[in-house]
Each structure stands twice: as C-alpha cells, then as structure tokens.
JSON list of C-alpha atoms and ligand atoms in Angstrom, two decimals:
[
{"chain": "J", "resi": 1, "resn": "UNK", "atom": "CA", "xyz": [-9.62, 13.88, -5.13]},
{"chain": "J", "resi": 2, "resn": "UNK", "atom": "CA", "xyz": [-6.77, 11.62, -4.21]},
{"chain": "J", "resi": 3, "resn": "UNK", "atom": "CA", "xyz": [-5.37, 11.01, -0.77]},
{"chain": "J", "resi": 4, "resn": "UNK", "atom": "CA", "xyz": [-2.03, 9.25, -0.93]},
{"chain": "J", "resi": 5, "resn": "UNK", "atom": "CA", "xyz": [-1.37, 6.85, 1.93]},
{"chain": "J", "resi": 6, "resn": "UNK", "atom": "CA", "xyz": [2.32, 6.36, 2.33]},
{"chain": "J", "resi": 7, "resn": "UNK", "atom": "CA", "xyz": [4.67, 4.66, 4.75]},
{"chain": "J", "resi": 8, "resn": "UNK", "atom": "CA", "xyz": [7.15, 1.82, 4.80]},
{"chain": "J", "resi": 9, "resn": "UNK", "atom": "CA", "xyz": [6.14, -1.74, 3.93]},
{"chain": "J", "resi": 10, "resn": "UNK", "atom": "CA", "xyz": [4.47, -3.16, 7.02]},
{"chain": "J", "resi": 11, "resn": "UNK", "atom": "CA", "xyz": [3.28, 0.23, 8.30]},
{"chain": "J", "resi": 12, "resn": "UNK", "atom": "CA", "xyz": [-0.32, -0.93, 7.99]},
{"chain": "J", "resi": 13, "resn": "UNK", "atom": "CA", "xyz": [-1.50, 1.18, 5.06]},
{"chain": "J", "resi": 14, "resn": "UNK", "atom": "CA", "xyz": [-3.41, -1.66, 3.44]},
{"chain": "J", "resi": 15, "resn": "UNK", "atom": "CA", "xyz": [-5.25, -2.61, 6.62]},
{"chain": "J", "resi": 16, "resn": "UNK", "atom": "CA", "xyz": [-6.23, 0.97, 7.41]},
{"chain": "J", "resi": 17, "resn": "UNK", "atom": "CA", "xyz": [-7.21, 1.76, 3.82]},
{"chain": "J", "resi": 18, "resn": "UNK", "atom": "CA", "xyz": [-9.49, -1.27, 3.87]},
{"chain": "J", "resi": 19, "resn": "UNK", "atom": "CA", "xyz": [-11.19, -0.09, 7.08]},
{"chain": "J", "resi": 20, "resn": "UNK", "atom": "CA", "xyz": [-11.53, 3.49, 5.82]},
{"chain": "J", "resi": 21, "resn": "UNK", "atom": "CA", "xyz": [-13.06, 2.26, 2.58]},
{"chain": "J", "resi": 22, "resn": "UNK", "atom": "CA", "xyz": [-15.53, 0.01, 4.36]},
{"chain": "J", "resi": 23, "resn": "UNK", "atom": "CA", "xyz": [-16.59, 2.42, 7.07]},
{"chain": "J", "resi": 24, "resn": "UNK", "atom": "CA", "xyz": [-16.31, 5.84, 5.45]},
{"chain": "J", "resi": 25, "resn": "UNK", "atom": "CA", "xyz": [-17.14, 4.93, 1.85]},
{"chain": "J", "resi": 26, "resn": "UNK", "atom": "CA", "xyz": [-13.83, 6.04, 0.41]},
{"chain": "J", "resi": 27, "resn": "UNK", "atom": "CA", "xyz": [-12.55, 4.32, -2.70]},
{"chain": "J", "resi": 28, "resn": "UNK", "atom": "CA", "xyz": [-9.41, 2.26, -2.06]},
{"chain": "J", "resi": 29, "resn": "UNK", "atom": "CA", "xyz": [-6.90, 1.82, -4.86]},
{"chain": "J", "resi": 30, "resn": "UNK", "atom": "CA", "xyz": [-3.92, -0.42, -4.07]},
{"chain": "J", "resi": 31, "resn": "UNK", "atom": "CA", "xyz": [-1.29, -0.94, -6.76]},
{"chain": "J", "resi": 32, "resn": "UNK", "atom": "CA", "xyz": [0.12, -3.92, -4.82]},
{"chain": "J", "resi": 33, "resn": "UNK", "atom": "CA", "xyz": [-3.31, -5.62, -4.77]},
{"chain": "J", "resi": 34, "resn": "UNK", "atom": "CA", "xyz": [-3.85, -4.77, -8.44]},
{"chain": "J", "resi": 35, "resn": "UNK", "atom": "CA", "xyz": [-0.49, -6.28, -9.38]},
{"chain": "J", "resi": 36, "resn": "UNK", "atom": "CA", "xyz": [-1.16, -9.41, -7.32]},
{"chain": "J", "resi": 37, "resn": "UNK", "atom": "CA", "xyz": [-4.45, -9.77, -9.17]},
{"chain": "J", "resi": 38, "resn": "UNK", "atom": "CA", "xyz": [-2.58, -9.59, -12.50]},
{"chain": "J", "resi": 39, "resn": "UNK", "atom": "CA", "xyz": [-0.17, -12.27, -11.28]},
{"chain": "J", "resi": 40, "resn": "UNK", "atom": "CA", "xyz": [-3.03, -14.51, -10.16]},
{"chain": "J", "resi": 41, "resn": "UNK", "atom": "CA", "xyz": [-4.84, -14.13, -13.47]},
{"chain": "J", "resi": 42, "resn": "UNK", "atom": "CA", "xyz": [-1.64, -14.71, -15.43]},
{"chain": "J", "resi": 43, "resn": "UNK", "atom": "CA", "xyz": [-1.96, -11.56, -17.56]},
{"chain": "J", "resi": 44, "resn": "UNK", "atom": "CA", "xyz": [0.94, -10.15, -19.57]},
{"chain": "J", "resi": 45, "resn": "UNK", "atom": "CA", "xyz": [1.56, -7.60, -16.81]},
{"chain": "J", "resi": 46, "resn": "UNK", "atom": "CA", "xyz": [1.38, -10.36, -14.19]},
{"chain": "J", "resi": 47, "resn": "UNK", "atom": "CA", "xyz": [3.99, -12.42, -16.01]},
{"chain": "J", "resi": 48, "resn": "UNK", "atom": "CA", "xyz": [6.46, -9.55, -16.08]},
{"chain": "J", "resi": 49, "resn": "UNK", "atom": "CA", "xyz": [5.73, -8.36, -12.52]},
{"chain": "J", "resi": 50, "resn": "UNK", "atom": "CA", "xyz": [5.77, -11.72, -10.78]},
{"chain": "J", "resi": 51, "resn": "UNK", "atom": "CA", "xyz": [9.47, -12.33, -10.13]},
{"chain": "J", "resi": 52, "resn": "UNK", "atom": "CA", "xyz": [10.21, -8.63, -9.56]},
{"chain": "J", "resi": 53, "resn": "UNK", "atom": "CA", "xyz": [7.60, -8.56, -6.80]},
{"chain": "J", "resi": 54, "resn": "UNK", "atom": "CA", "xyz": [8.88, -11.76, -5.22]},
{"chain": "J", "resi": 55, "resn": "UNK", "atom": "CA", "xyz": [12.31, -10.15, -4.88]},
{"chain": "J", "resi": 56, "resn": "UNK", "atom": "CA", "xyz": [10.77, -7.04, -3.31]},
{"chain": "J", "resi": 57, "resn": "UNK", "atom": "CA", "xyz": [11.96, -4.73, -6.08]},
{"chain": "J", "resi": 58, "resn": "UNK", "atom": "CA", "xyz": [9.90, -2.08, -7.89]},
{"chain": "J", "resi": 59, "resn": "UNK", "atom": "CA", "xyz": [7.97, -3.01, -11.01]},
{"chain": "J", "resi": 60, "resn": "UNK", "atom": "CA", "xyz": [8.64, -0.59, -13.91]},
{"chain": "J", "resi": 61, "resn": "UNK", "atom": "CA", "xyz": [7.01, 2.84, -13.96]},
{"chain": "J", "resi": 62, "resn": "UNK", "atom": "CA", "xyz": [5.56, 2.02, -17.38]},
{"chain": "J", "resi": 63, "resn": "UNK", "atom": "CA", "xyz": [3.64, -0.99, -16.07]},
{"chain": "J", "resi": 64, "resn": "UNK", "atom": "CA", "xyz": [2.58, 0.89, -12.97]},
{"chain": "J", "resi": 65, "resn": "UNK", "atom": "CA", "xyz": [1.15, 3.70, -15.09]},
{"chain": "J", "resi": 66, "resn": "UNK", "atom": "CA", "xyz": [-1.02, 1.19, -16.94]},
{"chain": "J", "resi": 67, "resn": "UNK", "atom": "CA", "xyz": [-2.16, -0.38, -13.69]},
{"chain": "J", "resi": 68, "resn": "UNK", "atom": "CA", "xyz": [-2.91, 2.99, -12.12]},
{"chain": "J", "resi": 69, "resn": "UNK", "atom": "CA", "xyz": [-4.91, 4.24, -15.12]},
{"chain": "J", "resi": 70, "resn": "UNK", "atom": "CA", "xyz": [-6.89, 1.03, -15.15]},
{"chain": "J", "resi": 71, "resn": "UNK", "atom": "CA", "xyz": [-7.69, 1.38, -11.45]},
{"chain": "J", "resi": 72, "resn": "UNK", "atom": "CA", "xyz": [-8.64, 5.07, -11.67]},
{"chain": "J", "resi": 73, "resn": "UNK", "atom": "CA", "xyz": [-10.71, 4.65, -14.81]},
{"chain": "J", "resi": 74, "resn": "UNK", "atom": "CA", "xyz": [-13.97, 4.13, -12.95]},
{"chain": "J", "resi": 75, "resn": "UNK", "atom": "CA", "xyz": [-13.50, 6.80, -10.30]},
{"chain": "J", "resi": 76, "resn": "UNK", "atom": "CA", "xyz": [-15.37, 10.07, -10.63]},
{"chain": "J", "resi": 77, "resn": "UNK", "atom": "CA", "xyz": [-13.84, 13.47, -9.70]},
{"chain": "J", "resi": 78, "resn": "UNK", "atom": "CA", "xyz": [-16.08, 13.66, -6.63]},
{"chain": "J", "resi": 79, "resn": "UNK", "atom": "CA", "xyz": [-14.82, 10.32, -5.26]},
{"chain": "J", "resi": 80, "resn": "UNK", "atom": "CA", "xyz": [-12.34, 10.32, -2.41]},
{"chain": "J", "resi": 81, "resn": "UNK", "atom": "CA", "xyz": [-9.66, 7.91, -3.58]},
{"chain": "J", "resi": 82, "resn": "UNK", "atom": "CA", "xyz": [-7.24, 6.44, -1.05]},
{"chain": "J", "resi": 83, "resn": "UNK", "atom": "CA", "xyz": [-4.16, 5.57, -3.03]},
{"chain": "J", "resi": 84, "resn": "UNK", "atom": "CA", "xyz": [-2.12, 2.84, -1.34]},
{"chain": "J", "resi": 85, "resn": "UNK", "atom": "CA", "xyz": [1.27, 1.89, -2.80]},
{"chain": "J", "resi": 86, "resn": "UNK", "atom": "CA", "xyz": [1.66, 4.69, -5.35]},
{"chain": "J", "resi": 87, "resn": "UNK", "atom": "CA", "xyz": [3.73, 6.82, -5.95]},
{"chain": "J", "resi": 88, "resn": "UNK", "atom": "CA", "xyz": [6.80, 4.89, -4.84]},
{"chain": "J", "resi": 89, "resn": "UNK", "atom": "CA", "xyz": [9.41, 7.06, -6.53]},
{"chain": "J", "resi": 90, "resn": "UNK", "atom": "CA", "xyz": [9.72, 10.65, -7.74]},
{"chain": "J", "resi": 91, "resn": "UNK", "atom": "CA", "xyz": [8.92, 9.84, -11.37]},
{"chain": "J", "resi": 92, "resn": "UNK", "atom": "CA", "xyz": [5.68, 8.21, -10.31]},
{"chain": "J", "resi": 93, "resn": "UNK", "atom": "CA", "xyz": [4.83, 11.30, -8.23]},
{"chain": "J", "resi": 94, "resn": "UNK", "atom": "CA", "xyz": [5.35, 13.48, -11.33]},
{"chain": "J", "resi": 95, "resn": "UNK", "atom": "CA", "xyz": [3.17, 11.11, -13.36]},
{"chain": "J", "resi": 96, "resn": "UNK", "atom": "CA", "xyz": [0.41, 11.45, -10.80]},
{"chain": "J", "resi": 97, "resn": "UNK", "atom": "CA", "xyz": [0.70, 15.25, -10.96]},
{"chain": "J", "resi": 98, "resn": "UNK", "atom": "CA", "xyz": [0.33, 15.13, -14.73]},
{"chain": "J", "resi": 99, "resn": "UNK", "atom": "CA", "xyz": [-3.08, 13.45, -14.53]},
{"chain": "J", "resi": 100, "resn": "UNK", "atom": "CA", "xyz": [-4.69, 16.84, -13.96]},
{"chain": "J", "resi": 101, "resn": "UNK", "atom": "CA", "xyz": [-7.48, 18.29, -11.89]},
{"chain": "J", "resi": 102, "resn": "UNK", "atom": "CA", "xyz": [-9.83, 15.34, -11.90]},
{"chain": "J", "resi": 103, "resn": "UNK", "atom": "CA", "xyz": [-7.20, 13.30, -10.03]},
{"chain": "J", "resi": 104, "resn": "UNK", "atom": "CA", "xyz": [-5.60, 15.92, -7.84]},
{"chain": "J", "resi": 105, "resn": "UNK", "atom": "CA", "xyz": [-3.54, 14.91, -4.79]},
{"chain": "J", "resi": 106, "resn": "UNK", "atom": "CA", "xyz": [-5.20, 16.65, -1.87]},
{"chain": "J", "resi": 107, "resn": "UNK", "atom": "CA", "xyz": [-2.95, 15.27, 0.85]},
{"chain": "J", "resi": 108, "resn": "UNK", "atom": "CA", "xyz": [-0.27, 12.70, 1.58]},
{"chain": "J", "resi": 109, "resn": "UNK", "atom": "CA", "xyz": [-0.77, 10.85, 4.84]},
{"chain": "J", "resi": 110, "resn": "UNK", "atom": "CA", "xyz": [2.33, 9.15, 6.15]},
{"chain": "J", "resi": 111, "resn": "UNK", "atom": "CA", "xyz": [1.97, 6.28, 8.60]},
{"chain": "J", "resi": 112, "resn": "UNK", "atom": "CA", "xyz": [5.07, 6.16, 10.75]},
{"chain": "J", "resi": 113, "resn": "UNK", "atom": "CA", "xyz": [6.43, 2.98, 12.31]},
{"chain": "J", "resi": 114, "resn": "UNK", "atom": "CA", "xyz": [9.99, 2.34, 13.59]},
{"chain": "J", "resi": 115, "resn": "UNK", "atom": "CA", "xyz": [12.13, 0.01, 11.50]},
{"chain": "J", "resi": 116, "resn": "UNK", "atom": "CA", "xyz": [12.49, -2.76, 14.13]},
{"chain": "J", "resi": 117, "resn": "UNK", "atom": "CA", "xyz": [8.73, -2.99, 14.44]},
{"chain": "J", "resi": 118, "resn": "UNK", "atom": "CA", "xyz": [8.32, -3.12, 10.64]},
{"chain": "J", "resi": 119, "resn": "UNK", "atom": "CA", "xyz": [10.65, -6.10, 10.43]},
{"chain": "J", "resi": 120, "resn": "UNK", "atom": "CA", "xyz": [8.81, -7.93, 13.23]},
{"chain": "J", "resi": 121, "resn": "UNK", "atom": "CA", "xyz": [5.45, -7.28, 11.57]},
{"chain": "J", "resi": 122, "resn": "UNK", "atom": "CA", "xyz": [6.46, -8.30, 8.06]},
{"chain": "J", "resi": 123, "resn": "UNK", "atom": "CA", "xyz": [8.35, -11.43, 9.00]},
{"chain": "J", "resi": 124, "resn": "UNK", "atom": "CA", "xyz": [5.42, -12.68, 11.11]},
{"chain": "J", "resi": 125, "resn": "UNK", "atom": "CA", "xyz": [2.70, -11.68, 8.66]},
{"chain": "J", "resi": 126, "resn": "UNK", "atom": "CA", "xyz": [0.59, -14.45, 7.13]},
{"chain": "J", "resi": 127, "resn": "UNK", "atom": "CA", "xyz": [-2.00, -13.88, 4.43]},
{"chain": "J", "resi": 128, "resn": "UNK", "atom": "CA", "xyz": [-5.04, -15.86, 3.25]},
{"chain": "J", "resi": 129, "resn": "UNK", "atom": "CA", "xyz": [-4.74, -16.81, -0.41]},
{"chain": "J", "resi": 130, "resn": "UNK", "atom": "CA", "xyz": [-8.52, -16.95, -0.68]},
{"chain": "J", "resi": 131, "resn": "UNK", "atom": "CA", "xyz": [-9.82, -13.67, 0.77]},
{"chain": "J", "resi": 132, "resn": "UNK", "atom": "CA", "xyz": [-6.68, -11.67, 1.54]},
{"chain": "J", "resi": 133, "resn": "UNK", "atom": "CA", "xyz": [-7.29, -11.57, 5.32]},
{"chain": "J", "resi": 134, "resn": "UNK", "atom": "CA", "xyz": [-4.05, -10.97, 7.21]},
{"chain": "J", "resi": 135, "resn": "UNK", "atom": "CA", "xyz": [-2.80, -12.66, 10.35]},
{"chain": "J", "resi": 136, "resn": "UNK", "atom": "CA", "xyz": [0.37, -12.60, 12.41]},
{"chain": "J", "resi": 137, "resn": "UNK", "atom": "CA", "xyz": [2.19, -15.77, 13.36]},
{"chain": "J", "resi": 138, "resn": "UNK", "atom": "CA", "xyz": [2.42, -14.85, 17.05]},
{"chain": "J", "resi": 139, "resn": "UNK", "atom": "CA", "xyz": [0.25, -11.72, 17.59]},
{"chain": "J", "resi": 140, "resn": "UNK", "atom": "CA", "xyz": [-2.87, -12.78, 15.74]},
{"chain": "J", "resi": 141, "resn": "UNK", "atom": "CA", "xyz": [-2.74, -16.35, 14.39]},
{"chain": "J", "resi": 142, "resn": "UNK", "atom": "CA", "xyz": [-5.78, -18.03, 12.78]},
{"chain": "J", "resi": 143, "resn": "UNK", "atom": "CA", "xyz": [-7.67, -20.37, 15.14]},
{"chain": "J", "resi": 144, "resn": "UNK", "atom": "CA", "xyz": [-6.54, -23.45, 13.20]},
{"chain": "J", "resi": 145, "resn": "UNK", "atom": "CA", "xyz": [-2.95, -23.23, 11.98]},
{"chain": "J", "resi": 146, "resn": "UNK", "atom": "CA", "xyz": [-2.73, -22.38, 8.29]},
{"chain": "J", "resi": 147, "resn": "UNK", "atom": "CA", "xyz": [-6.51, -22.08, 7.80]},
{"chain": "J", "resi": 148, "resn": "UNK", "atom": "CA", "xyz": [-8.38, -18.80, 7.39]},
{"chain": "J", "resi": 149, "resn": "UNK", "atom": "CA", "xyz": [-11.04, -18.06, 10.05]},
{"chain": "J", "resi": 150, "resn": "UNK", "atom": "CA", "xyz": [-13.04, -16.03, 7.55]},
{"chain": "J", "resi": 151, "resn": "UNK", "atom": "CA", "xyz": [-13.14, -18.23, 4.46]},
{"chain": "J", "resi": 152, "resn": "UNK", "atom": "CA", "xyz": [-11.36, -21.53, 5.18]},
{"chain": "J", "resi": 153, "resn": "UNK", "atom": "CA", "xyz": [-8.66, -20.69, 2.62]},
{"chain": "J", "resi": 154, "resn": "UNK", "atom": "CA", "xyz": [-4.97, -21.44, 3.05]},
{"chain": "J", "resi": 155, "resn": "UNK", "atom": "CA", "xyz": [-3.00, -18.99, 5.19]},
{"chain": "J", "resi": 156, "resn": "UNK", "atom": "CA", "xyz": [0.66, -18.67, 4.23]},
{"chain": "J", "resi": 157, "resn": "UNK", "atom": "CA", "xyz": [3.59, -16.31, 4.10]},
{"chain": "J", "resi": 158, "resn": "UNK", "atom": "CA", "xyz": [3.76, -13.95, 1.13]},
{"chain": "J", "resi": 159, "resn": "UNK", "atom": "CA", "xyz": [6.95, -14.73, -0.79]},
{"chain": "J", "resi": 160, "resn": "UNK", "atom": "CA", "xyz": [7.99, -11.09, -0.46]},
{"chain": "J", "resi": 161, "resn": "UNK", "atom": "CA", "xyz": [7.64, -11.29, 3.34]},
{"chain": "J", "resi": 162, "resn": "UNK", "atom": "CA", "xyz": [10.65, -13.63, 3.50]},
{"chain": "J", "resi": 163, "resn": "UNK", "atom": "CA", "xyz": [13.64, -11.99, 5.19]},
{"chain": "J", "resi": 164, "resn": "UNK", "atom": "CA", "xyz": [15.68, -11.46, 1.98]},
{"chain": "J", "resi": 165, "resn": "UNK", "atom": "CA", "xyz": [12.80, -9.69, 0.26]},
{"chain": "J", "resi": 166, "resn": "UNK", "atom": "CA", "xyz": [11.85, -7.69, 3.37]},
{"chain": "J", "resi": 167, "resn": "UNK", "atom": "CA", "xyz": [15.39, -6.29, 3.47]},
{"chain": "J", "resi": 168, "resn": "UNK", "atom": "CA", "xyz": [15.12, -5.27, -0.20]},
{"chain": "J", "resi": 169, "resn": "UNK", "atom": "CA", "xyz": [11.69, -3.67, 0.29]},
{"chain": "J", "resi": 170, "resn": "UNK", "atom": "CA", "xyz": [12.83, -1.61, 3.27]},
{"chain": "J", "resi": 171, "resn": "UNK", "atom": "CA", "xyz": [15.88, -0.51, 1.32]},
{"chain": "J", "resi": 172, "resn": "UNK", "atom": "CA", "xyz": [13.78, 0.46, -1.70]},
{"chain": "J", "resi": 173, "resn": "UNK", "atom": "CA", "xyz": [11.54, 2.43, 0.64]},
{"chain": "J", "resi": 174, "resn": "UNK", "atom": "CA", "xyz": [14.41, 4.45, 2.07]},
{"chain": "J", "resi": 175, "resn": "UNK", "atom": "CA", "xyz": [16.06, 5.07, -1.30]},
{"chain": "J", "resi": 176, "resn": "UNK", "atom": "CA", "xyz": [13.07, 5.64, -3.60]},
{"chain": "J", "resi": 177, "resn": "UNK", "atom": "CA", "xyz": [9.92, 6.26, -1.59]},
{"chain": "J", "resi": 178, "resn": "UNK", "atom": "CA", "xyz": [11.16, 8.44, 1.29]},
{"chain": "J", "resi": 179, "resn": "UNK", "atom": "CA", "xyz": [12.18, 11.14, -1.27]},
{"chain": "J", "resi": 180, "resn": "UNK", "atom": "CA", "xyz": [8.55, 11.15, -2.46]},
{"chain": "J", "resi": 181, "resn": "UNK", "atom": "CA", "xyz": [7.47, 12.26, 1.00]},
{"chain": "J", "resi": 182, "resn": "UNK", "atom": "CA", "xyz": [10.01, 15.09, 0.81]},
{"chain": "J", "resi": 183, "resn": "UNK", "atom": "CA", "xyz": [8.66, 16.03, -2.64]},
{"chain": "J", "resi": 184, "resn": "UNK", "atom": "CA", "xyz": [5.15, 16.41, -1.23]},
{"chain": "J", "resi": 185, "resn": "UNK", "atom": "CA", "xyz": [6.38, 18.06, 1.97]},
{"chain": "J", "resi": 186, "resn": "UNK", "atom": "CA", "xyz": [7.74, 20.90, -0.16]},
{"chain": "J", "resi": 187, "resn": "UNK", "atom": "CA", "xyz": [4.22, 21.30, -1.53]},
{"chain": "J", "resi": 188, "resn": "UNK", "atom": "CA", "xyz": [2.84, 21.44, 2.03]},
{"chain": "J", "resi": 189, "resn": "UNK", "atom": "CA", "xyz": [0.72, 18.31, 1.56]},
{"chain": "J", "resi": 190, "resn": "UNK", "atom": "CA", "xyz": [2.15, 15.89, 4.13]},
{"chain": "J", "resi": 191, "resn": "UNK", "atom": "CA", "xyz": [0.32, 14.87, 7.31]},
{"chain": "J", "resi": 192, "resn": "UNK", "atom": "CA", "xyz": [1.92, 12.41, 9.69]},
{"chain": "J", "resi": 193, "resn": "UNK", "atom": "CA", "xyz": [0.12, 9.82, 11.77]},
{"chain": "J", "resi": 194, "resn": "UNK", "atom": "CA", "xyz": [1.74, 7.34, 14.12]},
{"chain": "J", "resi": 195, "resn": "UNK", "atom": "CA", "xyz": [1.23, 3.77, 12.95]},
{"chain": "J", "resi": 196, "resn": "UNK", "atom": "CA", "xyz": [2.10, 2.30, 16.36]},
{"chain": "J", "resi": 197, "resn": "UNK", "atom": "CA", "xyz": [-0.55, 1.19, 18.84]},
{"chain": "J", "resi": 198, "resn": "UNK", "atom": "CA", "xyz": [-4.05, -0.23, 18.69]},
{"chain": "J", "resi": 199, "resn": "UNK", "atom": "CA", "xyz": [-5.54, -0.61, 15.23]},
{"chain": "J", "resi": 200, "resn": "UNK", "atom": "CA", "xyz": [-8.68, 1.32, 16.24]},
{"chain": "J", "resi": 201, "resn": "UNK", "atom": "CA", "xyz": [-6.77, 4.19, 17.75]},
{"chain": "J", "resi": 202, "resn": "UNK", "atom": "CA", "xyz": [-4.63, 4.56, 14.62]},
{"chain": "J", "resi": 203, "resn": "UNK", "atom": "CA", "xyz": [-7.85, 4.40, 12.63]},
{"chain": "J", "resi": 204, "resn": "UNK", "atom": "CA", "xyz": [-9.38, 7.23, 14.65]},
{"chain": "J", "resi": 205, "resn": "UNK", "atom": "CA", "xyz": [-6.31, 9.40, 14.10]},
{"chain": "J", "resi": 206, "resn": "UNK", "atom": "CA", "xyz": [-6.39, 8.73, 10.36]},
{"chain": "J", "resi": 207, "resn": "UNK", "atom": "CA", "xyz": [-10.10, 9.39, 10.08]},
{"chain": "J", "resi": 208, "resn": "UNK", "atom": "CA", "xyz": [-9.63, 12.64, 11.94]},
{"chain": "J", "resi": 209, "resn": "UNK", "atom": "CA", "xyz": [-6.86, 13.81, 9.64]},
{"chain": "J", "resi": 210, "resn": "UNK", "atom": "CA", "xyz": [-8.66, 12.80, 6.45]},
{"chain": "J", "resi": 211, "resn": "UNK", "atom": "CA", "xyz": [-12.05, 14.08, 7.62]},
{"chain": "J", "resi": 212, "resn": "UNK", "atom": "CA", "xyz": [-10.55, 17.52, 8.27]},
{"chain": "J", "resi": 213, "resn": "UNK", "atom": "CA", "xyz": [-9.22, 17.92, 4.73]},
{"chain": "V", "resi": 301, "resn": "LIG", "atom": "P1", "xyz": [4.06, -3.44, 0.67]},
{"chain": "V", "resi": 301, "resn": "LIG", "atom": "O1", "xyz": [3.32, -4.41, 1.53]},
{"chain": "V", "resi": 301, "resn": "LIG", "atom": "O2", "xyz": [5.54, -3.65, 0.63]},
{"chain": "V", "resi": 301, "resn": "LIG", "atom": "O3", "xyz": [3.67, -2.01, 0.89]},
{"chain": "V", "resi": 301, "resn": "LIG", "atom": "P2", "xyz": [2.47, -3.77, -1.76]},
{"chain": "V", "resi": 301, "resn": "LIG", "atom": "O4", "xyz": [1.55, -4.87, -1.43]},
{"chain": "V", "resi": 301, "resn": "LIG", "atom": "O5", "xyz": [1.94, -2.39, -1.85]},
{"chain": "V", "resi": 301, "resn": "LIG", "atom": "O6", "xyz": [3.75, -3.83, -0.82]},
{"chain": "V", "resi": 301, "resn": "LIG", "atom": "O7", "xyz": [3.22, -4.08, -3.16]},
{"chain": "V", "resi": 301, "resn": "LIG", "atom": "C1", "xyz": [3.90, -5.30, -3.35]},
{"chain": "V", "resi": 301, "resn": "LIG", "atom": "C2", "xyz": [4.89, -5.19, -4.50]},
{"chain": "V", "resi": 301, "resn": "LIG", "atom": "O8", "xyz": [4.24, -4.73, -5.69]},
{"chain": "V", "resi": 301, "resn": "LIG", "atom": "C3", "xyz": [6.04, -4.19, -4.29]},
{"chain": "V", "resi": 301, "resn": "LIG", "atom": "O9", "xyz": [7.09, -4.72, -3.52]},
{"chain": "V", "resi": 301, "resn": "LIG", "atom": "C4", "xyz": [6.44, -3.93, -5.75]},
{"chain": "V", "resi": 301, "resn": "LIG", "atom": "O10", "xyz": [7.19, -4.99, -6.30]},
{"chain": "V", "resi": 301, "resn": "LIG", "atom": "C5", "xyz": [5.10, -3.90, -6.46]},
{"chain": "V", "resi": 301, "resn": "LIG", "atom": "N1", "xyz": [4.55, -2.53, -6.50]},
{"chain": "V", "resi": 301, "resn": "LIG", "atom": "C6", "xyz": [3.41, -2.08, -5.89]},
{"chain": "V", "resi": 301, "resn": "LIG", "atom": "N2", "xyz": [3.23, -0.77, -6.12]},
{"chain": "V", "resi": 301, "resn": "LIG", "atom": "C7", "xyz": [4.27, -0.36, -6.89]},
{"chain": "V", "resi": 301, "resn": "LIG", "atom": "C8", "xyz": [4.69, 0.87, -7.44]},
{"chain": "V", "resi": 301, "resn": "LIG", "atom": "N3", "xyz": [3.98, 2.00, -7.27]},
{"chain": "V", "resi": 301, "resn": "LIG", "atom": "N4", "xyz": [5.82, 0.91, -8.19]},
{"chain": "V", "resi": 301, "resn": "LIG", "atom": "C9", "xyz": [6.54, -0.19, -8.40]},
{"chain": "V", "resi": 301, "resn": "LIG", "atom": "N5", "xyz": [6.23, -1.39, -7.90]},
{"chain": "V", "resi": 301, "resn": "LIG", "atom": "C10", "xyz": [5.12, -1.49, -7.14]},
{"chain": "V", "resi": 302, "resn": "LIG", "atom": "ZN1", "xyz": [-9.64, -16.15, 3.87]}
]
C-alpha cells in the first residue's frame, strides 16, 4: 500500500520519510531524490529535468510517470511505501489511482507548516552533495563551515533553495498541489499532522497516524 506524504516544500517530508523508513522499515520513494539522481548521472531524463528543477517548476507528468514506475518496480504489494513528492497535481493523482490495487493509496498525510516558517527553513537550508544530509545555516550548521559532519562532503545551498526558486515552488504548491489534497479529502483519505516543533515530536505524531492505518 501507498501512503502519500504531502505538504509544502520545506515542510519536512523528506526528513520524516527518511526517519520512518529507517526506524519502521517502510519503503521511502521520493520523486525529487530520484530526479536529482538522474541529473547527477546525466541521463536523458536528467538532462531534460535539470533546468526545470533549478527554476522550481514542475517536471512534465510524462517524465514523472516514468520515474515513478521505475521507483515502484521493486516494491511488493505488502510493502508500505511512503511516497514523498508525488502526486503534485491532479493529473498525477489520477495516474496514481490508475495503477490499481497493488499500489493503492491508503492515506494522504499532510504536514502543515505556516508559510513564513517555510521560507525561513528553505532559504537557510544547506545540503551535503555527498550523502544528502541537511543542515540549516543558523539553526543547525555543520561543525566546520561548508563541510559535512557525516561524510566530509561539501555542504551548499540547493539551487532551487535560492529565493527566486523558493517563491516559484511555493506558488506551484498553492496552485497545483493544494488541489490534490482537496481531491483526496473528498475520498476521506487525508490526515493532518503539524510540521511545527521538535523533529522527534513530529515524528511521534506521524508514526502514530501511520501506525493506526
Ligand atoms: P521540495 O523540497 O520542494 O518538496 P523535491 O525535492 O521533492 O522538492 O523536488 C524537487 C524538484 O523536483 C521539484 O521542484 C520539481 O521540479 C521536481 N519534482 C519532484 N517531484 C515532482 C513531481 N511529482 N512532478 C513534477 N516535478 C517534480
Ligand atoms: Zn555528507
């Protein structure tokens, strides 16, 4: 079964999905991570997606469908899949519905964070190019500036965390992704969890909601 994790960029979906996967054994599927991998490897998909992602816009539904299929290929019907970053518009939600019983959406968990906090988080976020660990310029900087505590890799700002791209991403979220939540709400599938506060307390809330499904 699939559990869709949704929420605005910067809500903390990726971080929480990572923790849930590690501690509870769920399978994490992130379309953003998958696309970044394509970019890094220089695949055909990566070449097309690269500049679109840097601007903070949505990559085409056609490409996303390929990426999603590829990522779900190895998951069995009994796996609990946490889907992070998909669907981001109504057409993608319909595509997901069309995959059938083996990949059924059991619930949509929305992490809620106020807009001002999202902007502060995204603009201060720094990411390790080596292992993907995330830091925050003021809240949680690496011990040595620009160097990852975990792997020694280079810590830098993601191009799409620059202010111009952050504005685009938040706008895309309101216009395209918020209607997806409404779509699932009408099906009675939406659960809301506050994404504000201590990481561990948000984690506990999420685990509670998902565990009760
Ligand atoms: P965020 O941190 O904004 O939630 P992600 O890391 O999930 O972003 O994704 C980064 C970028 O990858 C998006 O801004 C978009 O360009 C692209 N992307 C990821 N998932 C999708 C999707 N489902 N549809 C279209 N584009 C996507
Ligand atoms: Zn690292």
